[in-house]
Amino acid sequence: MDFMNMLEVIVRSVVSLAVLFILTKMLGKKQVSQLSAFDYVIGISMGSIAAEMTINKSVPFFDGVVAMTSYTIIAYLISFLTLKSIVLRRFFTGVPVVLISNGKIIKKNLRRSLIDINDLLEEARSSGYFNLDEVAYAVMETTGYISFLPKTENRPVTLKDMNLKDTVASLSAAVIIDGKVMEDNLRQIKKDEKWLIKQIKKQGYESPESIILATVDANYKMSIFKEIDVEEKKSVLE
């Protein structure tokens, strides 16, 4: 491959990636795990077209852009129509399937969802349930994710159960990241670096350099995570 051919491939790669990124942004924000089967097909098709545009010089570049734009328009129209029509929404995105009902496994729905008991157990463990006897309901969502509802006796105790007053939830501000002071975040919580140094010294730290993360909550309580070197041990799961 001579220099001019290499340069052409690079330019085609950059432009096709830029076009693909812009069109994907137009379709809205969705994580890969939240894509429906239709969204996944559209994404794979557009990615394949972009790759073909890059390495296949016999394909006119403009044709590839038109094809990707057509896919984007089709996907956008179908997304719009599914917002208006429940029937179309069920056709394109599907419907959730109940896998466990009142603690009983529905084998018919497992087969319908093309998953087996081992898959169900793995998903349950991933959600923190190591015993299916703790689960009242399990639902296969349209994205492929399985949601679990624990039985009443296995649900976590809430403040309401204990007749305690709740406090307003708030985000913690990261004031030190990788040993560096986040001055903008300090200003947002109306504190300065002098206050920060005083607080970390109270917890036995001389400087921010040895701290990988420090956060401050709404009550100005600081949580510090120190950077340490630990020899990695072989996992029993390997």
Coordinates of N, CA and C in Angstrom, one line a residue:
M1 N 0.9 -1.2 0.0 CA 0.0 0.0 0.0 C 0.9 1.2 0.0
D2 N 0.7 2.1 -1.0 CA 1.5 3.3 -1.1 C 1.0 4.4 -0.2
F3 N 1.7 5.5 -0.1 CA 1.3 6.5 0.9 C 0.0 7.1 0.6
M4 N -0.3 7.4 -0.7 CA -1.6 8.0 -1.1 C -2.8 7.1 -0.7
N5 N -2.6 5.8 -1.0 CA -3.7 4.8 -0.6 C -3.9 4.8 0.9
M6 N -2.8 4.8 1.6 CA -2.9 4.8 3.1 C -3.6 6.0 3.6
L7 N -3.2 7.2 3.0 CA -3.9 8.4 3.4 C -5.4 8.4 3.1
E8 N -5.7 7.8 2.0 CA -7.2 7.8 1.6 C -7.9 6.9 2.6
V9 N -7.3 5.8 3.0 CA -8.0 4.9 4.0 C -8.2 5.6 5.3
I10 N -7.1 6.4 5.7 CA -7.2 7.1 7.0 C -8.3 8.2 6.9
V11 N -8.4 8.9 5.8 CA -9.4 10.0 5.6 C -10.8 9.4 5.6
R12 N -11.0 8.3 4.9 CA -12.3 7.6 4.8 C -12.7 7.1 6.2
S13 N -11.7 6.6 6.9 CA -12.0 6.0 8.3 C -12.5 7.2 9.2
V14 N -11.8 8.3 9.2 CA -12.1 9.4 10.1 C -13.5 10.0 9.7
V15 N -13.7 10.1 8.4 CA -15.0 10.7 8.0 C -16.2 9.8 8.3
S16 N -16.0 8.5 8.0 CA -17.1 7.5 8.2 C -17.4 7.4 9.7
L17 N -16.3 7.4 10.5 CA -16.5 7.4 12.0 C -17.3 8.6 12.5
A18 N -16.9 9.8 11.9 CA -17.6 11.0 12.3 C -19.1 11.0 11.9
V19 N -19.3 10.5 10.7 CA -20.7 10.4 10.2 C -21.5 9.4 11.1
L20 N -20.9 8.3 11.4 CA -21.6 7.3 12.2 C -21.8 7.8 13.6
F21 N -20.9 8.6 14.2 CA -21.1 9.1 15.5 C -22.2 10.1 15.5
I22 N -22.3 11.0 14.5 CA -23.3 12.0 14.5 C -24.7 11.4 14.3
L23 N -24.8 10.4 13.4 CA -26.1 9.7 13.2 C -26.5 9.0 14.5
T24 N -25.5 8.4 15.2 CA -25.9 7.6 16.4 C -26.4 8.6 17.5
K25 N -25.7 9.7 17.6 CA -26.2 10.7 18.5 C -27.6 11.2 18.3
M26 N -28.0 11.2 17.0 CA -29.3 11.7 16.6 C -30.4 10.7 17.1
L27 N -30.0 9.4 17.2 CA -30.9 8.3 17.6 C -31.2 8.3 19.1
G28 N -30.4 9.1 19.9 CA -30.7 9.2 21.3 C -29.7 8.4 22.1
K29 N -29.7 8.6 23.4 CA -28.8 7.9 24.3 C -29.4 6.6 24.8
K30 N -28.6 5.5 24.5 CA -29.0 4.2 25.1 C -27.7 3.4 25.3
Q31 N -27.6 2.8 26.5 CA -26.5 1.9 26.7 C -26.7 0.6 25.9
V32 N -25.6 0.0 25.6 CA -25.6 -1.3 24.8 C -26.5 -2.3 25.5
S33 N -26.5 -2.4 26.8 CA -27.3 -3.3 27.5 C -28.8 -3.0 27.5
Q34 N -29.1 -1.8 27.0 CA -30.5 -1.3 27.0 C -31.1 -1.4 25.6
L35 N -30.3 -1.9 24.6 CA -30.8 -1.9 23.2 C -31.8 -3.0 23.0
S36 N -32.8 -2.7 22.3 CA -33.8 -3.8 21.9 C -33.2 -4.5 20.7
A37 N -33.8 -5.6 20.3 CA -33.3 -6.4 19.1 C -33.2 -5.5 17.9
F38 N -34.3 -4.7 17.7 CA -34.3 -3.8 16.5 C -33.1 -2.8 16.6
D39 N -32.9 -2.1 17.7 CA -31.8 -1.2 17.9 C -30.5 -1.8 17.6
Y40 N -30.3 -3.1 18.1 CA -29.1 -3.8 17.9 C -28.8 -4.1 16.4
V41 N -29.9 -4.5 15.7 CA -29.7 -4.8 14.2 C -29.4 -3.5 13.5
I42 N -30.0 -2.4 13.8 CA -29.7 -1.1 13.2 C -28.2 -0.7 13.5
G43 N -27.8 -0.9 14.7 CA -26.4 -0.5 15.1 C -25.4 -1.4 14.3
I44 N -25.6 -2.7 14.3 CA -24.7 -3.6 13.6 C -24.7 -3.3 12.1
S45 N -25.8 -3.0 11.5 CA -25.9 -2.7 10.0 C -25.1 -1.4 9.7
M46 N -25.3 -0.4 10.5 CA -24.6 0.9 10.3 C -23.1 0.8 10.5
G47 N -22.7 0.0 11.5 CA -21.3 -0.3 11.7 C -20.7 -1.0 10.5
S48 N -21.4 -2.0 10.0 CA -20.9 -2.7 8.8 C -20.8 -1.8 7.6
I49 N -21.7 -1.0 7.4 CA -21.7 0.0 6.3 C -20.5 0.9 6.4
A50 N -20.3 1.4 7.6 CA -19.1 2.3 7.9 C -17.8 1.6 7.6
A51 N -17.7 0.3 8.0 CA -16.5 -0.5 7.8 C -16.3 -0.7 6.3
E52 N -17.3 -1.0 5.6 CA -17.3 -1.2 4.1 C -16.8 0.1 3.4
M53 N -17.4 1.2 3.9 CA -17.0 2.5 3.3 C -15.5 2.8 3.4
T54 N -14.9 2.3 4.5 CA -13.5 2.6 4.9 C -12.5 1.8 4.0
I55 N -12.8 0.4 3.9 CA -11.8 -0.4 3.2 C -12.1 -0.8 1.8
N56 N -13.4 -0.7 1.4 CA -13.8 -1.1 0.0 C -13.9 0.1 -0.8
K57 N -12.9 0.4 -1.6 CA -12.8 1.6 -2.5 C -13.8 1.5 -3.6
S58 N -14.3 0.3 -4.0 CA -15.3 0.1 -5.0 C -16.6 0.7 -4.7
V59 N -16.8 0.8 -3.3 CA -18.1 1.4 -2.8 C -18.0 2.9 -2.8
P60 N -18.8 3.7 -3.6 CA -18.7 5.1 -3.5 C -19.0 5.6 -2.1
F61 N -18.2 6.5 -1.6 CA -18.3 7.0 -0.3 C -19.7 7.6 0.0
F62 N -20.2 8.4 -1.0 CA -21.4 9.1 -0.8 C -22.6 8.0 -0.7
D63 N -22.5 6.9 -1.4 CA -23.5 5.8 -1.3 C -23.5 5.3 0.2
G64 N -22.4 5.2 0.8 CA -22.3 4.7 2.2 C -23.0 5.7 3.1
V65 N -22.7 7.0 2.9 CA -23.4 8.0 3.8 C -24.9 8.0 3.6
V66 N -25.3 7.8 2.3 CA -26.8 7.8 2.1 C -27.4 6.5 2.8
A67 N -26.7 5.4 2.7 CA -27.2 4.2 3.3 C -27.3 4.3 4.8
M68 N -26.3 4.9 5.5 CA -26.3 5.1 6.9 C -27.4 6.1 7.3
T69 N -27.5 7.1 6.5 CA -28.6 8.1 6.8 C -30.0 7.5 6.7
S70 N -30.1 6.6 5.7 CA -31.4 5.9 5.5 C -31.8 5.1 6.7
Y71 N -30.8 4.3 7.2 CA -31.0 3.5 8.4 C -31.4 4.4 9.6
T72 N -30.7 5.5 9.7 CA -31.0 6.5 10.8 C -32.4 7.0 10.7
I73 N -32.8 7.4 9.5 CA -34.2 7.9 9.4 C -35.2 6.8 9.7
I74 N -35.0 5.6 9.2 CA -35.9 4.5 9.4 C -36.0 4.2 10.9
A75 N -34.8 4.2 11.6 CA -34.8 3.9 13.0 C -35.5 5.0 13.8
Y76 N -35.3 6.2 13.4 CA -36.0 7.4 14.1 C -37.5 7.3 13.9
L77 N -37.9 7.0 12.7 CA -39.4 6.9 12.4 C -40.0 5.8 13.2
I78 N -39.3 4.7 13.3 CA -39.9 3.5 14.0 C -39.9 3.9 15.5
S79 N -38.9 4.5 16.0 CA -38.9 4.9 17.4 C -40.0 5.9 17.7
F80 N -40.3 6.8 16.8 CA -41.4 7.8 16.9 C -42.7 7.0 16.9
L81 N -42.9 6.1 16.0 CA -44.2 5.4 15.9 C -44.4 4.5 17.1
T82 N -43.3 3.9 17.6 CA -43.5 3.0 18.8 C -43.9 3.8 20.0
L83 N -43.6 5.1 20.0 CA -44.0 6.0 21.1 C -45.5 6.2 21.0
K84 N -46.1 6.2 19.8 CA -47.5 6.5 19.6 C -48.4 5.2 19.6
S85 N -47.8 4.1 19.3 CA -48.6 2.9 19.1 C -48.1 1.7 20.0
I86 N -48.9 1.2 20.9 CA -48.5 0.1 21.7 C -48.3 -1.2 20.9
V87 N -49.1 -1.4 19.9 CA -49.0 -2.5 19.0 C -47.7 -2.6 18.3
L88 N -47.3 -1.4 17.7 CA -46.0 -1.4 17.1 C -44.8 -1.5 18.1
R89 N -45.0 -1.0 19.3 CA -44.0 -1.0 20.3 C -43.8 -2.5 20.7
R90 N -44.9 -3.3 20.9 CA -44.7 -4.7 21.2 C -44.1 -5.5 20.1
F91 N -44.4 -5.1 18.8 CA -43.8 -5.8 17.7 C -42.3 -5.6 17.6
F92 N -41.9 -4.3 17.7 CA -40.5 -4.0 17.5 C -39.6 -4.2 18.7
T93 N -40.1 -3.9 19.9 CA -39.3 -4.0 21.1 C -39.6 -5.2 21.9
G94 N -40.8 -5.9 21.7 CA -41.2 -7.0 22.4 C -41.9 -6.7 23.7
V95 N -42.2 -7.7 24.5 CA -42.8 -7.5 25.8 C -42.0 -8.3 26.9
P96 N -42.0 -7.8 28.1 CA -41.4 -8.5 29.2 C -42.0 -9.9 29.4
V97 N -41.2 -10.9 29.8 CA -41.6 -12.2 30.0 C -41.4 -12.6 31.5
V98 N -42.4 -13.1 32.2 CA -42.3 -13.5 33.6 C -41.7 -14.9 33.6
L99 N -40.5 -15.0 34.3 CA -39.8 -16.3 34.4 C -40.1 -17.0 35.7
I100 N -40.3 -16.2 36.8 CA -40.6 -16.7 38.1 C -41.8 -16.0 38.6
S101 N -42.9 -16.7 39.0 CA -44.1 -16.1 39.5 C -44.4 -16.7 40.9
N102 N -44.5 -15.9 41.9 CA -44.8 -16.4 43.2 C -43.9 -17.5 43.7
G103 N -42.6 -17.3 43.3 CA -41.6 -18.2 43.7 C -41.5 -19.5 42.9
K104 N -42.3 -19.6 41.8 CA -42.3 -20.8 41.0 C -41.8 -20.5 39.6
I105 N -40.9 -21.4 39.1 CA -40.3 -21.2 37.8 C -41.2 -21.6 36.7
I106 N -41.4 -20.7 35.7 CA -42.3 -21.0 34.6 C -41.4 -21.5 33.5
K107 N -41.4 -22.8 33.3 CA -40.4 -23.5 32.4 C -40.8 -23.1 30.9
K108 N -42.1 -22.9 30.6 CA -42.5 -22.6 29.3 C -41.9 -21.2 28.9
N109 N -41.9 -20.3 29.8 CA -41.4 -19.0 29.5 C -39.9 -19.0 29.4
L110 N -39.2 -19.9 30.1 CA -37.8 -20.0 30.0 C -37.4 -20.5 28.6
R111 N -38.2 -21.5 28.1 CA -37.9 -21.9 26.7 C -38.2 -20.8 25.7
R112 N -39.3 -20.1 26.0 CA -39.7 -19.0 25.1 C -38.6 -17.9 25.0
S113 N -37.9 -17.7 26.1 CA -36.8 -16.7 26.2 C -35.5 -17.2 25.8
L114 N -35.4 -18.5 25.5 CA -34.2 -19.2 25.1 C -33.1 -19.1 26.1
I115 N -33.5 -19.3 27.4 CA -32.5 -19.4 28.5 C -32.8 -20.6 29.3
D116 N -31.7 -21.1 29.9 CA -31.9 -22.3 30.7 C -31.8 -22.0 32.2
I117 N -31.9 -23.0 33.0 CA -31.8 -22.8 34.5 C -30.4 -22.2 34.9
N118 N -29.4 -22.7 34.2 CA -28.0 -22.2 34.6 C -27.9 -20.7 34.3
D119 N -28.5 -20.2 33.2 CA -28.5 -18.8 32.8 C -29.3 -18.0 33.9
L120 N -30.4 -18.6 34.3 CA -31.3 -17.9 35.3 C -30.5 -17.8 36.6
L121 N -29.8 -18.9 37.0 CA -29.1 -18.8 38.3 C -27.9 -17.8 38.2
E122 N -27.3 -17.8 37.1 CA -26.2 -16.8 36.9 C -26.7 -15.4 37.0
E123 N -27.8 -15.1 36.4 CA -28.4 -13.7 36.4 C -28.8 -13.4 37.9
A124 N -29.3 -14.4 38.6 CA -29.8 -14.2 40.0 C -28.6 -13.9 40.8
R125 N -27.5 -14.6 40.6 CA -26.3 -14.3 41.4 C -25.7 -12.9 41.1
S126 N -25.8 -12.5 39.8 CA -25.3 -11.2 39.5 C -26.1 -10.1 40.1
S127 N -27.4 -10.4 40.5 CA -28.3 -9.4 41.1 C -28.3 -9.6 42.7
G128 N -27.4 -10.5 43.2 CA -27.2 -10.6 44.6 C -28.1 -11.7 45.2
Y129 N -28.7 -12.6 44.4 CA -29.6 -13.6 45.0 C -28.9 -15.0 44.7
F130 N -28.3 -15.6 45.7 CA -27.6 -16.8 45.6 C -28.5 -18.0 45.8
N131 N -29.7 -17.8 46.2 CA -30.7 -18.8 46.4 C -32.1 -18.4 45.8
L132 N -32.6 -19.1 44.8 CA -33.8 -18.7 44.1 C -35.0 -18.7 45.1
D133 N -34.8 -19.4 46.2 CA -35.9 -19.4 47.2 C -36.2 -18.0 47.7
E134 N -35.3 -17.1 47.6 CA -35.4 -15.7 48.1 C -36.2 -14.9 47.1
V135 N -36.5 -15.4 45.9 CA -37.0 -14.6 44.8 C -38.5 -14.9 44.6
A136 N -39.3 -13.8 44.6 CA -40.8 -13.9 44.4 C -41.1 -13.9 42.9
Y137 N -40.5 -12.9 42.2 CA -40.7 -12.8 40.8 C -39.4 -12.5 40.0
A138 N -39.3 -13.0 38.8 CA -38.2 -12.7 37.9 C -38.8 -12.4 36.6
V139 N -38.4 -11.3 36.0 CA -38.9 -10.8 34.7 C -37.8 -10.6 33.7
M140 N -37.9 -11.2 32.5 CA -37.0 -11.0 31.4 C -37.5 -9.7 30.7
E141 N -36.7 -8.7 30.8 CA -37.0 -7.4 30.1 C -36.8 -7.5 28.6
T142 N -37.3 -6.5 27.9 CA -37.1 -6.5 26.4 C -35.7 -6.3 26.0
T143 N -34.8 -5.8 26.9 CA -33.4 -5.6 26.6 C -32.6 -6.9 26.9
G144 N -33.2 -7.9 27.4 CA -32.5 -9.1 27.8 C -32.1 -9.2 29.3
Y145 N -32.2 -8.1 29.9 CA -31.9 -8.0 31.4 C -33.0 -8.6 32.2
I146 N -32.6 -9.4 33.2 CA -33.6 -10.0 34.1 C -33.7 -9.3 35.4
S147 N -34.9 -8.8 35.7 CA -35.2 -8.1 37.0 C -35.7 -9.1 38.0
F148 N -35.3 -8.9 39.3 CA -35.7 -9.8 40.3 C -36.4 -9.0 41.4
L149 N -37.5 -9.6 41.9 CA -38.2 -9.0 43.1 C -38.2 -10.0 44.2
P150 N -37.5 -9.7 45.3 CA -37.4 -10.6 46.4 C -38.7 -10.9 47.1
K151 N -38.8 -12.0 47.8 CA -40.0 -12.2 48.7 C -40.0 -11.2 49.8
T152 N -41.1 -11.0 50.4 CA -41.3 -10.0 51.4 C -40.3 -10.2 52.6
E153 N -40.1 -11.4 53.0 CA -39.3 -11.6 54.1 C -37.8 -11.4 53.8
N154 N -37.5 -11.4 52.5 CA -36.1 -11.2 52.1 C -35.7 -9.8 51.6
R155 N -36.7 -8.9 51.7 CA -36.5 -7.5 51.2 C -35.7 -6.8 52.3
P156 N -34.8 -5.9 51.9 CA -34.1 -5.1 52.9 C -35.0 -4.2 53.8
V157 N -34.7 -4.0 55.0 CA -35.4 -3.2 55.9 C -35.3 -1.7 55.5
T158 N -36.4 -1.0 55.4 CA -36.3 0.4 55.0 C -36.5 1.3 56.3
L159 N -36.2 2.6 56.1 CA -36.4 3.6 57.2 C -37.9 3.6 57.6
K160 N -38.8 3.4 56.6 CA -40.2 3.5 56.8 C -40.6 2.3 57.7
D161 N -40.0 1.1 57.5 CA -40.3 -0.1 58.3 C -39.9 0.2 59.8
M162 N -38.8 1.0 60.0 CA -38.3 1.2 61.3 C -38.9 2.5 61.9
N163 N -39.8 3.1 61.2 CA -40.4 4.4 61.6 C -39.4 5.5 61.9
L164 N -38.4 5.5 61.0 CA -37.4 6.6 61.1 C -37.6 7.6 60.0
K165 N -37.2 8.9 60.4 CA -37.3 9.9 59.4 C -36.2 9.9 58.4
D166 N -36.5 10.1 57.2 CA -35.6 10.1 56.1 C -34.8 11.4 56.0
T167 N -33.6 11.4 55.4 CA -32.9 12.6 55.2 C -32.8 12.8 53.7
V168 N -32.7 14.0 53.2 CA -32.6 14.3 51.8 C -31.4 13.7 51.2
A169 N -31.6 12.9 50.1 CA -30.4 12.3 49.5 C -29.7 13.4 48.7
S170 N -28.3 13.2 48.6 CA -27.5 14.2 47.9 C -26.3 13.5 47.3
L171 N -25.7 14.2 46.4 CA -24.5 13.7 45.8 C -23.3 14.1 46.6
S172 N -22.3 13.2 46.6 CA -21.0 13.5 47.3 C -20.1 14.2 46.2
A173 N -19.4 15.2 46.7 CA -18.4 15.9 45.8 C -17.1 15.2 45.9
A174 N -16.5 14.9 44.8 CA -15.1 14.4 44.7 C -14.1 15.5 44.8
V175 N -13.4 15.6 46.0 CA -12.5 16.8 46.2 C -11.1 16.4 45.9
I176 N -10.7 15.1 45.9 CA -9.4 14.7 45.5 C -9.6 13.5 44.6
I177 N -8.9 13.5 43.5 CA -8.9 12.4 42.5 C -7.5 12.1 42.1
D178 N -7.0 10.9 42.3 CA -5.7 10.5 41.9 C -4.6 11.5 42.5
G179 N -4.8 11.9 43.7 CA -3.8 12.7 44.4 C -3.9 14.2 44.0
K180 N -4.9 14.6 43.2 CA -5.0 16.0 42.8 C -6.3 16.6 43.4
V181 N -6.1 17.8 43.9 CA -7.2 18.5 44.5 C -8.1 19.1 43.4
M182 N -9.4 18.8 43.5 CA -10.4 19.3 42.6 C -10.9 20.6 43.1
E183 N -10.3 21.7 42.6 CA -10.6 23.0 43.2 C -12.0 23.5 42.8
D184 N -12.4 23.2 41.6 CA -13.8 23.6 41.2 C -14.8 22.9 42.1
N185 N -14.6 21.7 42.4 CA -15.6 21.0 43.3 C -15.6 21.6 44.7
L186 N -14.4 21.9 45.1 CA -14.3 22.6 46.5 C -15.1 23.9 46.5
R187 N -14.9 24.7 45.4 CA -15.6 25.9 45.4 C -17.1 25.7 45.4
Q188 N -17.6 24.7 44.7 CA -19.0 24.4 44.7 C -19.6 24.1 46.0
I189 N -18.8 23.4 46.9 CA -19.3 23.1 48.3 C -18.9 24.2 49.3
K190 N -18.3 25.4 48.7 CA -18.0 26.5 49.5 C -16.9 26.3 50.5
K191 N -15.9 25.5 50.0 CA -14.7 25.2 50.9 C -13.5 25.5 50.1
D192 N -12.3 25.6 50.8 CA -11.1 25.9 50.1 C -10.0 24.8 50.4
E193 N -8.9 24.9 49.8 CA -7.8 23.9 50.0 C -7.3 23.9 51.4
K194 N -7.3 25.0 52.1 CA -6.9 25.0 53.5 C -7.8 24.1 54.3
W195 N -9.1 24.3 54.1 CA -10.0 23.4 54.8 C -9.8 22.0 54.5
L196 N -9.5 21.7 53.2 CA -9.3 20.3 52.8 C -8.1 19.7 53.5
I197 N -7.0 20.4 53.5 CA -5.8 19.9 54.1 C -6.0 19.6 55.6
K198 N -6.7 20.5 56.2 CA -7.1 20.3 57.7 C -7.8 19.1 57.9
Q199 N -8.8 18.8 57.0 CA -9.7 17.6 57.1 C -8.9 16.3 56.9
I200 N -8.0 16.3 55.9 CA -7.3 15.1 55.7 C -6.2 14.8 56.7
K201 N -5.7 15.9 57.4 CA -4.7 15.7 58.5 C -5.4 15.1 59.7
K202 N -6.7 15.5 59.8 CA -7.5 14.9 61.0 C -7.6 13.4 60.8
Q203 N -7.5 12.9 59.6 CA -7.6 11.4 59.3 C -6.3 10.8 59.1
G204 N -5.2 11.5 59.4 CA -3.9 11.0 59.4 C -3.1 11.1 58.1
Y205 N -3.6 11.9 57.2 CA -2.9 12.1 55.9 C -2.2 13.4 55.9
E206 N -0.9 13.5 55.4 CA -0.2 14.7 55.4 C -0.5 15.5 54.1
S207 N -0.7 14.8 53.0 CA -0.9 15.5 51.7 C -1.9 14.7 50.9
P208 N -2.4 15.3 49.8 CA -3.4 14.6 49.0 C -2.7 13.6 48.1
E209 N -1.4 13.6 47.9 CA -0.7 12.8 46.9 C -1.0 11.3 47.1
S210 N -1.1 10.9 48.4 CA -1.3 9.5 48.7 C -2.7 9.0 48.7
I211 N -3.6 9.9 48.4 CA -5.1 9.7 48.4 C -5.6 9.5 46.9
I212 N -6.2 8.3 46.7 CA -6.7 8.1 45.3 C -8.1 8.7 45.1
L213 N -8.8 8.8 46.2 CA -10.1 9.5 46.1 C -10.6 10.0 47.5
A214 N -11.1 11.2 47.5 CA -11.7 11.7 48.7 C -13.0 12.4 48.3
T215 N -14.1 12.1 49.0 CA -15.4 12.7 48.8 C -15.9 13.4 50.0
V216 N -16.8 14.3 49.8 CA -17.4 15.1 50.9 C -18.9 15.1 50.6
D217 N -19.7 14.7 51.6 CA -21.2 14.6 51.5 C -21.8 16.0 51.9
A218 N -23.1 16.0 51.9 CA -23.9 17.2 52.2 C -23.6 17.7 53.6
N219 N -23.3 16.8 54.5 CA -23.0 17.2 55.9 C -21.5 17.4 56.1
Y220 N -20.7 17.5 55.0 CA -19.3 17.8 55.1 C -18.5 16.7 55.7
K221 N -19.1 15.5 55.6 CA -18.3 14.3 56.1 C -17.5 13.8 55.0
M222 N -16.2 13.6 55.3 CA -15.2 13.2 54.3 C -14.9 11.7 54.3
S223 N -14.9 11.1 53.2 CA -14.5 9.7 53.1 C -13.3 9.6 52.2
I224 N -12.2 9.0 52.7 CA -10.9 8.9 52.0 C -10.6 7.5 51.7
F225 N -10.1 7.4 50.4 CA -9.7 6.1 49.9 C -8.2 6.2 49.6
K226 N -7.4 5.5 50.3 CA -5.9 5.6 50.1 C -5.4 4.7 49.0
E227 N -4.5 5.1 48.3 CA -3.9 4.3 47.2 C -2.8 3.4 47.8
I228 N -3.0 2.1 47.7 CA -2.1 1.1 48.2 C -1.7 0.1 47.1
D229 N -0.5 -0.5 47.3 CA -0.1 -1.5 46.4 C -0.2 -2.9 47.1
V230 N -1.1 -3.7 46.5 CA -1.3 -5.0 47.1 C -1.0 -6.1 46.1
E231 N -0.2 -7.1 46.5 CA 0.1 -8.1 45.6 C -1.1 -8.9 45.2
E232 N -1.4 -9.0 43.9 CA -2.6 -9.7 43.4 C -2.5 -11.2 43.6
K233 N -3.5 -11.8 44.2 CA -3.5 -13.2 44.5 C -4.4 -13.9 43.5
K234 N -4.1 -15.1 43.2 CA -5.0 -15.9 42.2 C -6.3 -16.1 42.8
S235 N -7.4 -15.8 42.0 CA -8.7 -16.0 42.4 C -9.1 -17.5 42.4
V236 N -10.0 -17.9 43.4 CA -10.5 -19.2 43.4 C -11.4 -19.5 42.3
L237 N -11.9 -18.5 41.6 CA -12.8 -18.6 40.5 C -12.1 -18.9 39.2
E238 N -10.7 -18.8 39.1 CA -10.0 -19.0 37.9 C -9.8 -20.4 37.6

